[in-house]
Amino acid sequence: MPLTPHDVDRFEAARPRLEALAYRLLGSASEAEDAVQETFLRWQAADTGRVEVPEAWLTKVLTNLCLNQLTSARARRETYVGQWLPEPLLAGDPMLGPADTAERRESVSYAVLTLMERLSPKERAVYVLREAFDYSHREIAGILDITEASGQQLHHRARKHIADGRARAEVDAAAARRVVEEFLAAATTGRTEPLVRLLTEDAVAVGDGGGKVPARTKAFEGARAVATFMRGLFKPGKAQRALVGGSPEIHVTTANGGPALVVVVDGRVLGVMCLEITPEGIAAFRTQANPDKLARATRHWAAGDHGTPALRLF
């Protein structure tokens, strides 16, 4: 039976929320869009007249589609070239979803999305449903077809894994902006010491090139190693200009709710560097450079006016 206009309207009303949920579950905007589209196809094939609570029905279908995707993604990521990082979403992207509580903001932060890769698919689903969308343990049990007790145990384990990976507090947005600006100033001096002073002793730098662009397969670890890498990254050179195809502009912005640098050449986003900033200094740089994971960011960037870049390289 074909969907009525009312059925379509009900789905479209739920779409933004479904996309935000799928993105948190998968860490990929493109995969989230595919999962939501598949959910629509299931809705199209369902006897919608018998669905009492469409939101609950759609959430259950989508979550279980994402669980299947996560299970297969684990196998694919074992053969992924280099480090795997989530797809970043720039400020204002509707797929970021609700951000009215600290828990909801944290659930979409780049650091937490990266940490969620350590969770089992069901741990991740329970964590996202509980922390980001405030589902009760009873509702989660119904969505995942598990007992409430199992759901509570999965939630406890997931929260512990996330907390263990985020032992330090972050700073507020204004302080983070100042640190980012100090970092850019230090990175362009050509010297290592100014950078070292801005980093925590155990700072790390991770890049995802996906085998499409050069990226180190292992993270840089420790303040001096990271500072040396950053000094070279921001050093002008003909080879670097040829590699990126022009003169990059660097903008200070936010991605996934946190401080970030966006590297743009001729309107195309070439990289998004997400910084994890703590009261002790910059603890992590996570850079997404895989062009397959930057198409949405480029579209979103092109739709706005971002003013004068903070820095022009090469």
JSON list of C-alpha atoms in Angstrom, two decimals, residues 13-230:
[
{"chain": "A", "resi": 13, "resn": "ALA", "atom": "CA", "xyz": [9.23, 15.34, 10.71]},
{"chain": "A", "resi": 14, "resn": "ALA", "atom": "CA", "xyz": [11.36, 12.60, 12.26]},
{"chain": "A", "resi": 15, "resn": "ARG", "atom": "CA", "xyz": [14.20, 12.78, 9.70]},
{"chain": "A", "resi": 16, "resn": "PRO", "atom": "CA", "xyz": [16.44, 15.38, 11.45]},
{"chain": "A", "resi": 17, "resn": "ARG", "atom": "CA", "xyz": [16.35, 13.42, 14.68]},
{"chain": "A", "resi": 18, "resn": "LEU", "atom": "CA", "xyz": [16.97, 10.12, 12.89]},
{"chain": "A", "resi": 19, "resn": "GLU", "atom": "CA", "xyz": [19.97, 11.58, 11.06]},
{"chain": "A", "resi": 20, "resn": "ALA", "atom": "CA", "xyz": [21.43, 12.93, 14.31]},
{"chain": "A", "resi": 21, "resn": "LEU", "atom": "CA", "xyz": [20.99, 9.51, 15.92]},
{"chain": "A", "resi": 22, "resn": "ALA", "atom": "CA", "xyz": [22.48, 7.62, 12.98]},
{"chain": "A", "resi": 23, "resn": "TYR", "atom": "CA", "xyz": [25.50, 9.95, 12.82]},
{"chain": "A", "resi": 24, "resn": "ARG", "atom": "CA", "xyz": [26.28, 9.40, 16.49]},
{"chain": "A", "resi": 25, "resn": "LEU", "atom": "CA", "xyz": [25.94, 5.66, 16.03]},
{"chain": "A", "resi": 26, "resn": "LEU", "atom": "CA", "xyz": [28.06, 5.41, 12.87]},
{"chain": "A", "resi": 27, "resn": "GLY", "atom": "CA", "xyz": [30.46, 8.37, 12.99]},
{"chain": "A", "resi": 28, "resn": "SER", "atom": "CA", "xyz": [29.82, 8.92, 9.29]},
{"chain": "A", "resi": 29, "resn": "ALA", "atom": "CA", "xyz": [27.41, 11.44, 7.77]},
{"chain": "A", "resi": 30, "resn": "SER", "atom": "CA", "xyz": [27.18, 9.60, 4.45]},
{"chain": "A", "resi": 31, "resn": "GLU", "atom": "CA", "xyz": [26.47, 6.27, 6.15]},
{"chain": "A", "resi": 32, "resn": "ALA", "atom": "CA", "xyz": [23.94, 7.99, 8.40]},
{"chain": "A", "resi": 33, "resn": "GLU", "atom": "CA", "xyz": [22.08, 9.35, 5.36]},
{"chain": "A", "resi": 34, "resn": "ASP", "atom": "CA", "xyz": [22.04, 5.86, 3.83]},
{"chain": "A", "resi": 35, "resn": "ALA", "atom": "CA", "xyz": [20.69, 4.33, 7.05]},
{"chain": "A", "resi": 36, "resn": "VAL", "atom": "CA", "xyz": [17.92, 6.92, 7.25]},
{"chain": "A", "resi": 37, "resn": "GLN", "atom": "CA", "xyz": [17.00, 6.31, 3.61]},
{"chain": "A", "resi": 38, "resn": "GLU", "atom": "CA", "xyz": [16.81, 2.57, 4.26]},
{"chain": "A", "resi": 39, "resn": "THR", "atom": "CA", "xyz": [14.57, 3.30, 7.24]},
{"chain": "A", "resi": 40, "resn": "PHE", "atom": "CA", "xyz": [12.28, 5.26, 4.93]},
{"chain": "A", "resi": 41, "resn": "LEU", "atom": "CA", "xyz": [12.09, 2.26, 2.59]},
{"chain": "A", "resi": 42, "resn": "ARG", "atom": "CA", "xyz": [11.09, 0.07, 5.55]},
{"chain": "A", "resi": 43, "resn": "TRP", "atom": "CA", "xyz": [8.48, 2.66, 6.51]},
{"chain": "A", "resi": 44, "resn": "GLN", "atom": "CA", "xyz": [7.21, 2.64, 2.94]},
{"chain": "A", "resi": 45, "resn": "ALA", "atom": "CA", "xyz": [6.77, -1.13, 3.07]},
{"chain": "A", "resi": 46, "resn": "ALA", "atom": "CA", "xyz": [5.15, -1.19, 6.52]},
{"chain": "A", "resi": 47, "resn": "ASP", "atom": "CA", "xyz": [1.48, -1.21, 7.41]},
{"chain": "A", "resi": 48, "resn": "THR", "atom": "CA", "xyz": [1.73, 2.32, 8.82]},
{"chain": "A", "resi": 49, "resn": "GLY", "atom": "CA", "xyz": [-1.89, 2.33, 9.92]},
{"chain": "A", "resi": 50, "resn": "ARG", "atom": "CA", "xyz": [-0.98, -0.19, 12.63]},
{"chain": "A", "resi": 51, "resn": "VAL", "atom": "CA", "xyz": [2.00, 1.78, 13.90]},
{"chain": "A", "resi": 52, "resn": "GLU", "atom": "CA", "xyz": [0.84, 3.48, 17.09]},
{"chain": "A", "resi": 53, "resn": "VAL", "atom": "CA", "xyz": [3.97, 5.53, 17.80]},
{"chain": "A", "resi": 54, "resn": "PRO", "atom": "CA", "xyz": [5.86, 6.26, 14.55]},
{"chain": "A", "resi": 55, "resn": "GLU", "atom": "CA", "xyz": [8.86, 7.81, 16.34]},
{"chain": "A", "resi": 56, "resn": "ALA", "atom": "CA", "xyz": [9.41, 4.67, 18.40]},
{"chain": "A", "resi": 57, "resn": "TRP", "atom": "CA", "xyz": [8.98, 2.40, 15.36]},
{"chain": "A", "resi": 58, "resn": "LEU", "atom": "CA", "xyz": [11.39, 4.44, 13.24]},
{"chain": "A", "resi": 59, "resn": "THR", "atom": "CA", "xyz": [13.96, 4.67, 16.02]},
{"chain": "A", "resi": 60, "resn": "LYS", "atom": "CA", "xyz": [13.95, 0.91, 16.51]},
{"chain": "A", "resi": 61, "resn": "VAL", "atom": "CA", "xyz": [14.32, 0.19, 12.78]},
{"chain": "A", "resi": 62, "resn": "LEU", "atom": "CA", "xyz": [17.09, 2.75, 12.36]},
{"chain": "A", "resi": 63, "resn": "THR", "atom": "CA", "xyz": [19.03, 1.67, 15.45]},
{"chain": "A", "resi": 64, "resn": "ASN", "atom": "CA", "xyz": [19.04, -1.96, 14.39]},
{"chain": "A", "resi": 65, "resn": "LEU", "atom": "CA", "xyz": [20.10, -1.05, 10.84]},
{"chain": "A", "resi": 66, "resn": "CYS", "atom": "CA", "xyz": [22.99, 0.90, 12.38]},
{"chain": "A", "resi": 67, "resn": "LEU", "atom": "CA", "xyz": [23.90, -2.04, 14.63]},
{"chain": "A", "resi": 68, "resn": "ASN", "atom": "CA", "xyz": [24.22, -4.25, 11.56]},
{"chain": "A", "resi": 69, "resn": "GLN", "atom": "CA", "xyz": [26.30, -1.55, 9.87]},
{"chain": "A", "resi": 70, "resn": "LEU", "atom": "CA", "xyz": [28.60, -1.24, 12.91]},
{"chain": "A", "resi": 71, "resn": "THR", "atom": "CA", "xyz": [29.18, -4.97, 12.99]},
{"chain": "A", "resi": 72, "resn": "SER", "atom": "CA", "xyz": [30.27, -5.06, 9.34]},
{"chain": "A", "resi": 73, "resn": "ALA", "atom": "CA", "xyz": [32.23, -1.81, 9.75]},
{"chain": "A", "resi": 74, "resn": "ARG", "atom": "CA", "xyz": [34.44, -3.43, 12.38]},
{"chain": "A", "resi": 75, "resn": "ALA", "atom": "CA", "xyz": [35.66, -5.93, 9.82]},
{"chain": "A", "resi": 76, "resn": "ARG", "atom": "CA", "xyz": [36.18, -3.22, 7.17]},
{"chain": "A", "resi": 77, "resn": "ARG", "atom": "CA", "xyz": [38.18, -1.03, 9.52]},
{"chain": "A", "resi": 78, "resn": "GLU", "atom": "CA", "xyz": [40.65, -3.84, 10.15]},
{"chain": "A", "resi": 79, "resn": "THR", "atom": "CA", "xyz": [41.78, -3.35, 6.55]},
{"chain": "A", "resi": 80, "resn": "TYR", "atom": "CA", "xyz": [41.44, 0.46, 6.53]},
{"chain": "A", "resi": 81, "resn": "VAL", "atom": "CA", "xyz": [44.61, 2.24, 5.40]},
{"chain": "A", "resi": 82, "resn": "GLY", "atom": "CA", "xyz": [46.08, 4.08, 8.38]},
{"chain": "A", "resi": 83, "resn": "GLN", "atom": "CA", "xyz": [44.12, 5.60, 11.25]},
{"chain": "A", "resi": 84, "resn": "TRP", "atom": "CA", "xyz": [40.31, 5.70, 11.10]},
{"chain": "A", "resi": 85, "resn": "LEU", "atom": "CA", "xyz": [38.64, 8.89, 12.35]},
{"chain": "A", "resi": 86, "resn": "PRO", "atom": "CA", "xyz": [34.98, 9.97, 12.24]},
{"chain": "A", "resi": 87, "resn": "GLU", "atom": "CA", "xyz": [33.61, 12.31, 9.61]},
{"chain": "A", "resi": 88, "resn": "PRO", "atom": "CA", "xyz": [33.62, 15.85, 11.09]},
{"chain": "A", "resi": 89, "resn": "LEU", "atom": "CA", "xyz": [30.58, 18.10, 11.01]},
{"chain": "A", "resi": 90, "resn": "LEU", "atom": "CA", "xyz": [31.12, 21.85, 10.92]},
{"chain": "A", "resi": 91, "resn": "ALA", "atom": "CA", "xyz": [29.27, 24.36, 13.08]},
{"chain": "A", "resi": 92, "resn": "GLY", "atom": "CA", "xyz": [25.62, 24.72, 12.12]},
{"chain": "A", "resi": 93, "resn": "ASP", "atom": "CA", "xyz": [25.29, 21.35, 10.42]},
{"chain": "A", "resi": 94, "resn": "PRO", "atom": "CA", "xyz": [21.78, 20.08, 11.29]},
{"chain": "A", "resi": 95, "resn": "MET", "atom": "CA", "xyz": [23.07, 16.53, 11.63]},
{"chain": "A", "resi": 96, "resn": "LEU", "atom": "CA", "xyz": [24.78, 17.57, 14.87]},
{"chain": "A", "resi": 97, "resn": "GLY", "atom": "CA", "xyz": [21.31, 17.35, 16.37]},
{"chain": "A", "resi": 98, "resn": "PRO", "atom": "CA", "xyz": [20.25, 18.41, 19.87]},
{"chain": "A", "resi": 99, "resn": "ALA", "atom": "CA", "xyz": [22.85, 20.26, 21.96]},
{"chain": "A", "resi": 100, "resn": "ASP", "atom": "CA", "xyz": [20.75, 21.57, 24.86]},
{"chain": "A", "resi": 101, "resn": "THR", "atom": "CA", "xyz": [22.51, 19.53, 27.56]},
{"chain": "A", "resi": 102, "resn": "ALA", "atom": "CA", "xyz": [26.15, 18.76, 28.37]},
{"chain": "A", "resi": 103, "resn": "GLU", "atom": "CA", "xyz": [25.52, 15.06, 27.71]},
{"chain": "A", "resi": 104, "resn": "ARG", "atom": "CA", "xyz": [24.10, 15.72, 24.27]},
{"chain": "A", "resi": 105, "resn": "ARG", "atom": "CA", "xyz": [26.95, 18.03, 23.34]},
{"chain": "A", "resi": 106, "resn": "GLU", "atom": "CA", "xyz": [29.53, 15.55, 24.54]},
{"chain": "A", "resi": 107, "resn": "SER", "atom": "CA", "xyz": [27.94, 12.65, 22.65]},
{"chain": "A", "resi": 108, "resn": "VAL", "atom": "CA", "xyz": [28.74, 14.34, 19.33]},
{"chain": "A", "resi": 109, "resn": "SER", "atom": "CA", "xyz": [32.16, 15.75, 20.25]},
{"chain": "A", "resi": 110, "resn": "TYR", "atom": "CA", "xyz": [34.96, 14.56, 18.01]},
{"chain": "A", "resi": 111, "resn": "ALA", "atom": "CA", "xyz": [36.90, 13.12, 20.93]},
{"chain": "A", "resi": 112, "resn": "VAL", "atom": "CA", "xyz": [33.93, 11.07, 22.17]},
{"chain": "A", "resi": 113, "resn": "LEU", "atom": "CA", "xyz": [32.99, 9.88, 18.68]},
{"chain": "A", "resi": 114, "resn": "THR", "atom": "CA", "xyz": [36.57, 8.63, 18.36]},
{"chain": "A", "resi": 115, "resn": "LEU", "atom": "CA", "xyz": [36.41, 6.93, 21.75]},
{"chain": "A", "resi": 116, "resn": "MET", "atom": "CA", "xyz": [33.11, 5.27, 20.86]},
{"chain": "A", "resi": 117, "resn": "GLU", "atom": "CA", "xyz": [35.00, 3.19, 18.31]},
{"chain": "A", "resi": 118, "resn": "ARG", "atom": "CA", "xyz": [36.26, 1.19, 21.30]},
{"chain": "A", "resi": 119, "resn": "LEU", "atom": "CA", "xyz": [32.72, 0.19, 22.29]},
{"chain": "A", "resi": 120, "resn": "SER", "atom": "CA", "xyz": [30.84, -2.85, 21.11]},
{"chain": "A", "resi": 121, "resn": "PRO", "atom": "CA", "xyz": [27.94, -2.04, 18.77]},
{"chain": "A", "resi": 122, "resn": "LYS", "atom": "CA", "xyz": [25.35, -2.57, 21.52]},
{"chain": "A", "resi": 123, "resn": "GLU", "atom": "CA", "xyz": [27.36, -0.58, 24.07]},
{"chain": "A", "resi": 124, "resn": "ARG", "atom": "CA", "xyz": [27.49, 2.27, 21.59]},
{"chain": "A", "resi": 125, "resn": "ALA", "atom": "CA", "xyz": [23.78, 2.09, 20.85]},
{"chain": "A", "resi": 126, "resn": "VAL", "atom": "CA", "xyz": [22.84, 2.10, 24.53]},
{"chain": "A", "resi": 127, "resn": "TYR", "atom": "CA", "xyz": [25.23, 4.96, 25.26]},
{"chain": "A", "resi": 128, "resn": "VAL", "atom": "CA", "xyz": [23.91, 7.14, 22.43]},
{"chain": "A", "resi": 129, "resn": "LEU", "atom": "CA", "xyz": [20.23, 6.41, 23.11]},
{"chain": "A", "resi": 130, "resn": "ARG", "atom": "CA", "xyz": [20.63, 7.13, 26.82]},
{"chain": "A", "resi": 131, "resn": "GLU", "atom": "CA", "xyz": [23.10, 10.03, 26.83]},
{"chain": "A", "resi": 132, "resn": "ALA", "atom": "CA", "xyz": [22.17, 11.90, 23.67]},
{"chain": "A", "resi": 133, "resn": "PHE", "atom": "CA", "xyz": [18.44, 11.19, 23.37]},
{"chain": "A", "resi": 134, "resn": "ASP", "atom": "CA", "xyz": [17.44, 10.54, 26.99]},
{"chain": "A", "resi": 135, "resn": "TYR", "atom": "CA", "xyz": [15.67, 7.22, 26.39]},
{"chain": "A", "resi": 136, "resn": "SER", "atom": "CA", "xyz": [14.81, 5.29, 29.51]},
{"chain": "A", "resi": 137, "resn": "HIS", "atom": "CA", "xyz": [16.37, 1.90, 30.09]},
{"chain": "A", "resi": 138, "resn": "ARG", "atom": "CA", "xyz": [12.95, 0.34, 29.52]},
{"chain": "A", "resi": 139, "resn": "GLU", "atom": "CA", "xyz": [12.63, 2.05, 26.13]},
{"chain": "A", "resi": 140, "resn": "ILE", "atom": "CA", "xyz": [16.19, 1.05, 25.19]},
{"chain": "A", "resi": 141, "resn": "ALA", "atom": "CA", "xyz": [15.45, -2.56, 26.11]},
{"chain": "A", "resi": 142, "resn": "GLY", "atom": "CA", "xyz": [12.48, -2.49, 23.72]},
{"chain": "A", "resi": 143, "resn": "ILE", "atom": "CA", "xyz": [14.50, -0.94, 20.90]},
{"chain": "A", "resi": 144, "resn": "LEU", "atom": "CA", "xyz": [17.37, -3.44, 21.19]},
{"chain": "A", "resi": 145, "resn": "ASP", "atom": "CA", "xyz": [15.31, -6.47, 22.28]},
{"chain": "A", "resi": 146, "resn": "ILE", "atom": "CA", "xyz": [17.34, -6.93, 25.48]},
{"chain": "A", "resi": 147, "resn": "THR", "atom": "CA", "xyz": [16.44, -6.90, 29.16]},
{"chain": "A", "resi": 148, "resn": "GLU", "atom": "CA", "xyz": [16.54, -3.70, 31.18]},
{"chain": "A", "resi": 149, "resn": "ALA", "atom": "CA", "xyz": [19.27, -5.19, 33.34]},
{"chain": "A", "resi": 150, "resn": "SER", "atom": "CA", "xyz": [21.40, -5.94, 30.28]},
{"chain": "A", "resi": 151, "resn": "GLY", "atom": "CA", "xyz": [20.88, -2.42, 29.00]},
{"chain": "A", "resi": 152, "resn": "GLN", "atom": "CA", "xyz": [21.95, -0.92, 32.32]},
{"chain": "A", "resi": 153, "resn": "GLN", "atom": "CA", "xyz": [25.07, -3.07, 32.35]},
{"chain": "A", "resi": 154, "resn": "LEU", "atom": "CA", "xyz": [25.94, -2.08, 28.78]},
{"chain": "A", "resi": 155, "resn": "HIS", "atom": "CA", "xyz": [25.41, 1.58, 29.67]},
{"chain": "A", "resi": 156, "resn": "HIS", "atom": "CA", "xyz": [27.64, 1.31, 32.73]},
{"chain": "A", "resi": 157, "resn": "ARG", "atom": "CA", "xyz": [30.44, -0.30, 30.70]},
{"chain": "A", "resi": 158, "resn": "ALA", "atom": "CA", "xyz": [30.13, 2.25, 27.90]},
{"chain": "A", "resi": 159, "resn": "ARG", "atom": "CA", "xyz": [30.26, 5.22, 30.27]},
{"chain": "A", "resi": 160, "resn": "LYS", "atom": "CA", "xyz": [33.32, 3.78, 31.98]},
{"chain": "A", "resi": 161, "resn": "HIS", "atom": "CA", "xyz": [35.15, 3.31, 28.65]},
{"chain": "A", "resi": 162, "resn": "ILE", "atom": "CA", "xyz": [34.34, 6.87, 27.62]},
{"chain": "A", "resi": 163, "resn": "ALA", "atom": "CA", "xyz": [35.27, 8.33, 31.02]},
{"chain": "A", "resi": 164, "resn": "ASP", "atom": "CA", "xyz": [38.57, 6.42, 31.07]},
{"chain": "A", "resi": 165, "resn": "GLY", "atom": "CA", "xyz": [39.49, 8.01, 27.74]},
{"chain": "A", "resi": 166, "resn": "ARG", "atom": "CA", "xyz": [38.50, 11.51, 28.88]},
{"chain": "A", "resi": 167, "resn": "ALA", "atom": "CA", "xyz": [40.22, 11.89, 32.22]},
{"chain": "A", "resi": 168, "resn": "ARG", "atom": "CA", "xyz": [40.67, 15.66, 31.92]},
{"chain": "A", "resi": 169, "resn": "ALA", "atom": "CA", "xyz": [38.21, 18.52, 31.70]},
{"chain": "A", "resi": 170, "resn": "GLU", "atom": "CA", "xyz": [38.06, 20.77, 28.67]},
{"chain": "A", "resi": 171, "resn": "VAL", "atom": "CA", "xyz": [38.10, 24.56, 28.71]},
{"chain": "A", "resi": 172, "resn": "ASP", "atom": "CA", "xyz": [35.31, 26.94, 27.70]},
{"chain": "A", "resi": 173, "resn": "ALA", "atom": "CA", "xyz": [34.89, 28.17, 24.14]},
{"chain": "A", "resi": 174, "resn": "ALA", "atom": "CA", "xyz": [36.51, 31.58, 24.65]},
{"chain": "A", "resi": 175, "resn": "ALA", "atom": "CA", "xyz": [39.59, 30.09, 26.31]},
{"chain": "A", "resi": 176, "resn": "ALA", "atom": "CA", "xyz": [39.81, 27.42, 23.61]},
{"chain": "A", "resi": 177, "resn": "ARG", "atom": "CA", "xyz": [39.73, 30.10, 20.90]},
{"chain": "A", "resi": 178, "resn": "ARG", "atom": "CA", "xyz": [42.64, 31.91, 22.53]},
{"chain": "A", "resi": 179, "resn": "VAL", "atom": "CA", "xyz": [44.66, 28.70, 22.71]},
{"chain": "A", "resi": 180, "resn": "VAL", "atom": "CA", "xyz": [43.98, 27.96, 19.03]},
{"chain": "A", "resi": 181, "resn": "GLU", "atom": "CA", "xyz": [45.17, 31.44, 18.07]},
{"chain": "A", "resi": 182, "resn": "GLU", "atom": "CA", "xyz": [48.30, 30.99, 20.21]},
{"chain": "A", "resi": 183, "resn": "PHE", "atom": "CA", "xyz": [48.90, 27.65, 18.51]},
{"chain": "A", "resi": 184, "resn": "LEU", "atom": "CA", "xyz": [48.71, 29.19, 15.03]},
{"chain": "A", "resi": 185, "resn": "ALA", "atom": "CA", "xyz": [51.10, 31.94, 16.04]},
{"chain": "A", "resi": 186, "resn": "ALA", "atom": "CA", "xyz": [53.55, 29.39, 17.48]},
{"chain": "A", "resi": 187, "resn": "ALA", "atom": "CA", "xyz": [53.22, 27.01, 14.52]},
{"chain": "A", "resi": 188, "resn": "THR", "atom": "CA", "xyz": [54.37, 29.68, 12.08]},
{"chain": "A", "resi": 189, "resn": "THR", "atom": "CA", "xyz": [57.52, 30.68, 14.00]},
{"chain": "A", "resi": 190, "resn": "GLY", "atom": "CA", "xyz": [59.43, 27.74, 12.53]},
{"chain": "A", "resi": 191, "resn": "ARG", "atom": "CA", "xyz": [60.55, 26.79, 16.04]},
{"chain": "A", "resi": 192, "resn": "THR", "atom": "CA", "xyz": [59.59, 23.82, 18.19]},
{"chain": "A", "resi": 193, "resn": "GLU", "atom": "CA", "xyz": [59.79, 25.25, 21.71]},
{"chain": "A", "resi": 194, "resn": "PRO", "atom": "CA", "xyz": [56.82, 27.67, 21.46]},
{"chain": "A", "resi": 195, "resn": "LEU", "atom": "CA", "xyz": [54.68, 24.72, 20.37]},
{"chain": "A", "resi": 196, "resn": "VAL", "atom": "CA", "xyz": [55.91, 22.40, 23.11]},
{"chain": "A", "resi": 197, "resn": "ARG", "atom": "CA", "xyz": [54.83, 24.94, 25.74]},
{"chain": "A", "resi": 198, "resn": "LEU", "atom": "CA", "xyz": [51.24, 24.81, 24.46]},
{"chain": "A", "resi": 199, "resn": "LEU", "atom": "CA", "xyz": [50.93, 21.02, 24.61]},
{"chain": "A", "resi": 200, "resn": "THR", "atom": "CA", "xyz": [50.34, 18.51, 27.38]},
{"chain": "A", "resi": 201, "resn": "GLU", "atom": "CA", "xyz": [53.23, 16.13, 27.98]},
{"chain": "A", "resi": 202, "resn": "ASP", "atom": "CA", "xyz": [51.23, 13.21, 26.56]},
{"chain": "A", "resi": 203, "resn": "ALA", "atom": "CA", "xyz": [49.78, 15.09, 23.57]},
{"chain": "A", "resi": 204, "resn": "VAL", "atom": "CA", "xyz": [48.95, 13.07, 20.46]},
{"chain": "A", "resi": 205, "resn": "ALA", "atom": "CA", "xyz": [48.43, 13.91, 16.78]},
{"chain": "A", "resi": 206, "resn": "VAL", "atom": "CA", "xyz": [46.38, 11.56, 14.61]},
{"chain": "A", "resi": 207, "resn": "GLY", "atom": "CA", "xyz": [45.52, 11.91, 10.92]},
{"chain": "A", "resi": 208, "resn": "ASP", "atom": "CA", "xyz": [43.09, 10.03, 8.67]},
{"chain": "A", "resi": 209, "resn": "GLY", "atom": "CA", "xyz": [44.03, 10.08, 4.99]},
{"chain": "A", "resi": 210, "resn": "GLY", "atom": "CA", "xyz": [42.18, 6.89, 4.13]},
{"chain": "A", "resi": 211, "resn": "GLY", "atom": "CA", "xyz": [44.93, 5.95, 1.69]},
{"chain": "A", "resi": 212, "resn": "LYS", "atom": "CA", "xyz": [43.79, 8.85, -0.51]},
{"chain": "A", "resi": 213, "resn": "VAL", "atom": "CA", "xyz": [46.20, 11.50, 0.82]},
{"chain": "A", "resi": 214, "resn": "PRO", "atom": "CA", "xyz": [49.49, 11.09, 2.73]},
{"chain": "A", "resi": 215, "resn": "ALA", "atom": "CA", "xyz": [48.97, 10.50, 6.43]},
{"chain": "A", "resi": 216, "resn": "ARG", "atom": "CA", "xyz": [51.11, 8.75, 9.03]},
{"chain": "A", "resi": 217, "resn": "THR", "atom": "CA", "xyz": [49.77, 5.30, 9.89]},
{"chain": "A", "resi": 218, "resn": "LYS", "atom": "CA", "xyz": [50.68, 5.72, 13.55]},
{"chain": "A", "resi": 219, "resn": "ALA", "atom": "CA", "xyz": [49.94, 8.62, 15.87]},
{"chain": "A", "resi": 220, "resn": "PHE", "atom": "CA", "xyz": [52.62, 11.06, 16.98]},
{"chain": "A", "resi": 221, "resn": "GLU", "atom": "CA", "xyz": [52.90, 10.80, 20.74]},
{"chain": "A", "resi": 222, "resn": "GLY", "atom": "CA", "xyz": [54.44, 13.15, 23.28]},
{"chain": "A", "resi": 223, "resn": "ALA", "atom": "CA", "xyz": [54.73, 16.95, 23.27]},
{"chain": "A", "resi": 224, "resn": "ARG", "atom": "CA", "xyz": [58.07, 17.16, 21.46]},
{"chain": "A", "resi": 225, "resn": "ALA", "atom": "CA", "xyz": [57.15, 14.67, 18.73]},
{"chain": "A", "resi": 226, "resn": "VAL", "atom": "CA", "xyz": [53.83, 16.42, 18.11]},
{"chain": "A", "resi": 227, "resn": "ALA", "atom": "CA", "xyz": [55.44, 19.88, 18.15]},
{"chain": "A", "resi": 228, "resn": "THR", "atom": "CA", "xyz": [58.10, 18.79, 15.64]},
{"chain": "A", "resi": 229, "resn": "PHE", "atom": "CA", "xyz": [55.42, 17.39, 13.36]},
{"chain": "A", "resi": 230, "resn": "MET", "atom": "CA", "xyz": [53.30, 20.56, 13.59]}
]
